Amino acid sequence: MGAAGAVRAKGAAAVLRCVQKVSATRAFAGAAPHVVPALDRAVHRLTRGRVLPSARLLPGVVLTSTGARSGRPRRTPLACMPEPDGGGWILVGSNFGRPGHPAWTHNLLAHPHASISRRGEDIPVTARLLTGGERAAVWRELLAFWPPYAVYQERVEREIRVFRLTRAPRGPRLQGC
């Protein structure tokens, strides 16, 4: 890497640290749930699934799950941690460190067959809630991947839900899709 590349990498690392600090604040937790998903949904729709603004900082997907009560499709832009072997994705129900589990986690518990949109590709997936030692091991990886998750967990009394999504065969379709 040349000098210019080293300067860019150092600058990018500084920006990432700054974003991590801001995202761990209560002010961010109050505003982000109203701004980030709306912006992500709009841009994702306008670019036909090719662009997800929040994915410029963290890898992201748009999850389409079946509503736990309504049975209707629900689209939720989410950050994810791709698994190193390329076999799946980890989703974290942090709700930005706010009380209460996010609705999409209830949906996956009720209807684990879902799909994700990633880089313009729709991928059928099956979701599984991680528990016990498996969750603990993945949680350690998540904290290395995005340290603000530790702050989110400290703020809430509930255990933040962590899901593993794996590719599903092109079988059952989402209800209502």
Short mmCIF file of C-alpha atoms in Angstrom, two decimals:
data_model
loop_
_atom_site.label_atom_id
_atom_site.label_comp_id
_atom_site.label_asym_id
_atom_site.label_seq_id
_atom_site.Cartn_x
_atom_site.Cartn_y
_atom_site.Cartn_z
CA MET A 1 0.00 0.00 0.00
CA GLY A 2 1.37 3.40 -0.94
CA ALA A 3 1.42 6.50 1.23
CA ALA A 4 -1.90 7.75 -0.18
CA GLY A 5 -3.54 4.39 0.52
CA ALA A 6 -2.21 4.39 4.09
CA VAL A 7 -3.61 7.88 4.68
CA ARG A 8 -7.03 6.82 3.31
CA ALA A 9 -7.05 3.69 5.50
CA LYS A 10 -6.10 5.71 8.59
CA GLY A 11 -8.82 8.27 7.81
CA ALA A 12 -11.42 5.54 7.27
CA ALA A 13 -10.50 3.95 10.61
CA ALA A 14 -10.88 7.30 12.37
CA VAL A 15 -14.29 7.85 10.79
CA LEU A 16 -15.39 4.36 11.84
CA ARG A 17 -14.32 4.96 15.46
CA CYS A 18 -16.21 8.27 15.46
CA VAL A 19 -19.36 6.61 14.09
CA GLN A 20 -19.09 3.87 16.73
CA LYS A 21 -18.90 6.48 19.50
CA VAL A 22 -21.88 8.41 18.15
CA SER A 23 -23.95 5.26 17.62
CA ALA A 24 -23.45 4.31 21.28
CA THR A 25 -25.09 7.53 22.54
CA ARG A 26 -28.63 7.76 23.86
CA ALA A 27 -29.36 10.60 21.42
CA PHE A 28 -28.51 8.32 18.51
CA ALA A 29 -30.69 5.57 19.99
CA GLY A 30 -33.59 8.01 20.13
CA ALA A 31 -33.27 9.36 16.59
CA ALA A 32 -31.80 6.51 14.55
CA PRO A 33 -34.81 4.15 14.63
CA HIS A 34 -36.89 6.86 12.94
CA VAL A 35 -34.32 8.06 10.41
CA VAL A 36 -32.05 5.17 9.39
CA PRO A 37 -34.69 2.57 8.38
CA ALA A 38 -36.79 5.12 6.47
CA LEU A 39 -33.78 6.34 4.50
CA ASP A 40 -32.61 2.77 3.87
CA ARG A 41 -36.04 1.64 2.65
CA ALA A 42 -36.42 4.60 0.28
CA VAL A 43 -32.98 4.33 -1.30
CA HIS A 44 -33.19 0.53 -1.47
CA ARG A 45 -36.52 0.78 -3.30
CA LEU A 46 -35.30 3.52 -5.68
CA THR A 47 -32.16 1.57 -6.62
CA ARG A 48 -34.04 -1.71 -7.04
CA GLY A 49 -32.17 -3.28 -4.16
CA ARG A 50 -28.67 -2.34 -5.22
CA VAL A 51 -27.94 0.35 -2.60
CA LEU A 52 -28.48 0.37 1.15
CA PRO A 53 -27.05 3.60 2.66
CA SER A 54 -26.39 2.21 6.14
CA ALA A 55 -24.36 -0.61 4.57
CA ARG A 56 -21.64 1.96 3.82
CA LEU A 57 -20.66 1.57 7.50
CA LEU A 58 -21.74 -1.97 8.31
CA PRO A 59 -22.80 -4.82 6.04
CA GLY A 60 -26.56 -4.75 5.71
CA VAL A 61 -29.59 -6.58 4.38
CA VAL A 62 -33.27 -5.88 4.00
CA LEU A 63 -35.11 -8.63 5.85
CA THR A 64 -38.55 -9.62 4.61
CA SER A 65 -40.30 -11.56 7.34
CA THR A 66 -43.90 -12.53 7.96
CA GLY A 67 -45.65 -10.45 10.62
CA ALA A 68 -46.13 -12.50 13.79
CA ARG A 69 -49.69 -11.21 14.29
CA SER A 70 -50.68 -9.79 10.91
CA GLY A 71 -49.27 -12.52 8.67
CA ARG A 72 -48.28 -9.76 6.22
CA PRO A 73 -44.80 -9.27 4.74
CA ARG A 74 -42.64 -6.86 6.73
CA ARG A 75 -39.47 -5.33 5.25
CA THR A 76 -36.80 -4.18 7.69
CA PRO A 77 -33.34 -2.83 6.81
CA LEU A 78 -30.80 -4.26 9.25
CA ALA A 79 -27.08 -4.36 9.85
CA CYS A 80 -25.69 -7.87 9.71
CA MET A 81 -22.48 -9.73 10.34
CA PRO A 82 -21.77 -12.04 7.42
CA GLU A 83 -20.35 -15.36 8.56
CA PRO A 84 -16.75 -15.89 7.50
CA ASP A 85 -17.49 -19.08 5.55
CA GLY A 86 -20.15 -17.30 3.48
CA GLY A 87 -22.79 -19.67 4.80
CA GLY A 88 -25.03 -17.19 6.56
CA TRP A 89 -25.60 -13.92 8.35
CA ILE A 90 -25.93 -12.90 11.98
CA LEU A 91 -28.67 -10.41 12.91
CA VAL A 92 -28.76 -8.61 16.25
CA GLY A 93 -32.04 -7.46 17.83
CA SER A 94 -30.35 -4.57 19.64
CA ASN A 95 -33.10 -2.02 18.92
CA PHE A 96 -30.31 0.58 19.24
CA GLY A 97 -30.12 -0.19 22.99
CA ARG A 98 -33.74 0.72 23.60
CA PRO A 99 -36.13 -1.29 25.81
CA GLY A 100 -38.12 -4.01 24.16
CA HIS A 101 -37.26 -6.47 21.45
CA PRO A 102 -37.68 -5.12 17.92
CA ALA A 103 -40.77 -6.38 16.06
CA TRP A 104 -38.74 -8.21 13.43
CA THR A 105 -37.39 -10.56 16.14
CA HIS A 106 -40.94 -11.56 17.11
CA ASN A 107 -41.67 -12.16 13.44
CA LEU A 108 -38.69 -14.51 13.02
CA LEU A 109 -39.61 -16.43 16.17
CA ALA A 110 -43.14 -16.96 14.85
CA HIS A 111 -42.15 -17.51 11.19
CA PRO A 112 -38.48 -18.49 10.75
CA HIS A 113 -38.74 -18.73 6.94
CA ALA A 114 -37.88 -15.34 5.50
CA SER A 115 -35.80 -13.71 2.79
CA ILE A 116 -33.10 -11.08 2.62
CA SER A 117 -32.19 -8.66 -0.10
CA ARG A 118 -28.44 -8.16 -0.33
CA ARG A 119 -26.69 -6.30 -3.14
CA GLY A 120 -29.71 -6.65 -5.39
CA GLU A 121 -30.15 -10.39 -4.80
CA ASP A 122 -33.17 -11.89 -3.00
CA ILE A 123 -32.10 -14.86 -0.89
CA PRO A 124 -34.49 -17.21 0.92
CA VAL A 125 -33.30 -17.86 4.48
CA THR A 126 -34.21 -19.72 7.63
CA ALA A 127 -33.68 -17.93 10.94
CA ARG A 128 -32.64 -19.56 14.19
CA LEU A 129 -32.43 -17.82 17.58
CA LEU A 130 -29.03 -18.46 19.16
CA THR A 131 -28.93 -19.45 22.83
CA GLY A 132 -26.47 -20.65 25.44
CA GLY A 133 -22.86 -21.26 24.50
CA GLU A 134 -23.51 -20.77 20.81
CA ARG A 135 -24.93 -17.30 21.45
CA ALA A 136 -22.05 -16.45 23.81
CA ALA A 137 -19.45 -17.38 21.18
CA VAL A 138 -21.20 -15.36 18.47
CA TRP A 139 -21.71 -12.44 20.89
CA ARG A 140 -17.93 -12.22 21.40
CA GLU A 141 -17.49 -12.06 17.61
CA LEU A 142 -20.20 -9.39 17.38
CA LEU A 143 -18.47 -7.22 19.98
CA ALA A 144 -15.24 -7.36 17.98
CA PHE A 145 -17.22 -6.58 14.81
CA TRP A 146 -19.26 -3.67 16.27
CA PRO A 147 -18.26 -2.65 19.85
CA PRO A 148 -21.37 -0.46 20.46
CA TYR A 149 -23.39 -3.68 20.91
CA ALA A 150 -21.83 -3.89 24.42
CA VAL A 151 -23.24 -0.43 25.27
CA TYR A 152 -26.65 -1.43 23.90
CA GLN A 153 -26.68 -4.57 26.09
CA GLU A 154 -25.65 -2.57 29.19
CA ARG A 155 -28.59 -0.20 28.69
CA VAL A 156 -31.30 -2.85 28.67
CA GLU A 157 -32.42 -5.53 31.10
CA ARG A 158 -33.42 -7.98 28.38
CA GLU A 159 -30.92 -10.28 26.67
CA ILE A 160 -30.49 -8.95 23.14
CA ARG A 161 -31.68 -11.56 20.67
CA VAL A 162 -29.16 -12.88 18.14
CA PHE A 163 -30.25 -14.83 15.06
CA ARG A 164 -28.32 -16.89 12.53
CA LEU A 165 -29.77 -16.78 9.03
CA THR A 166 -28.83 -19.57 6.65
CA ARG A 167 -29.73 -19.99 3.00
CA ALA A 168 -32.91 -21.99 2.58
CA PRO A 169 -33.82 -24.10 -0.41
CA ARG A 170 -36.27 -22.39 -2.74
CA GLY A 171 -39.19 -23.94 -0.93
CA PRO A 172 -41.89 -22.37 1.21
CA ARG A 173 -42.71 -18.80 0.27
CA LEU A 174 -43.45 -16.12 2.79
CA GLN A 175 -47.11 -15.77 3.58
CA GLY A 176 -48.61 -12.96 1.58
CA CYS A 177 -45.76 -12.78 -0.93
#
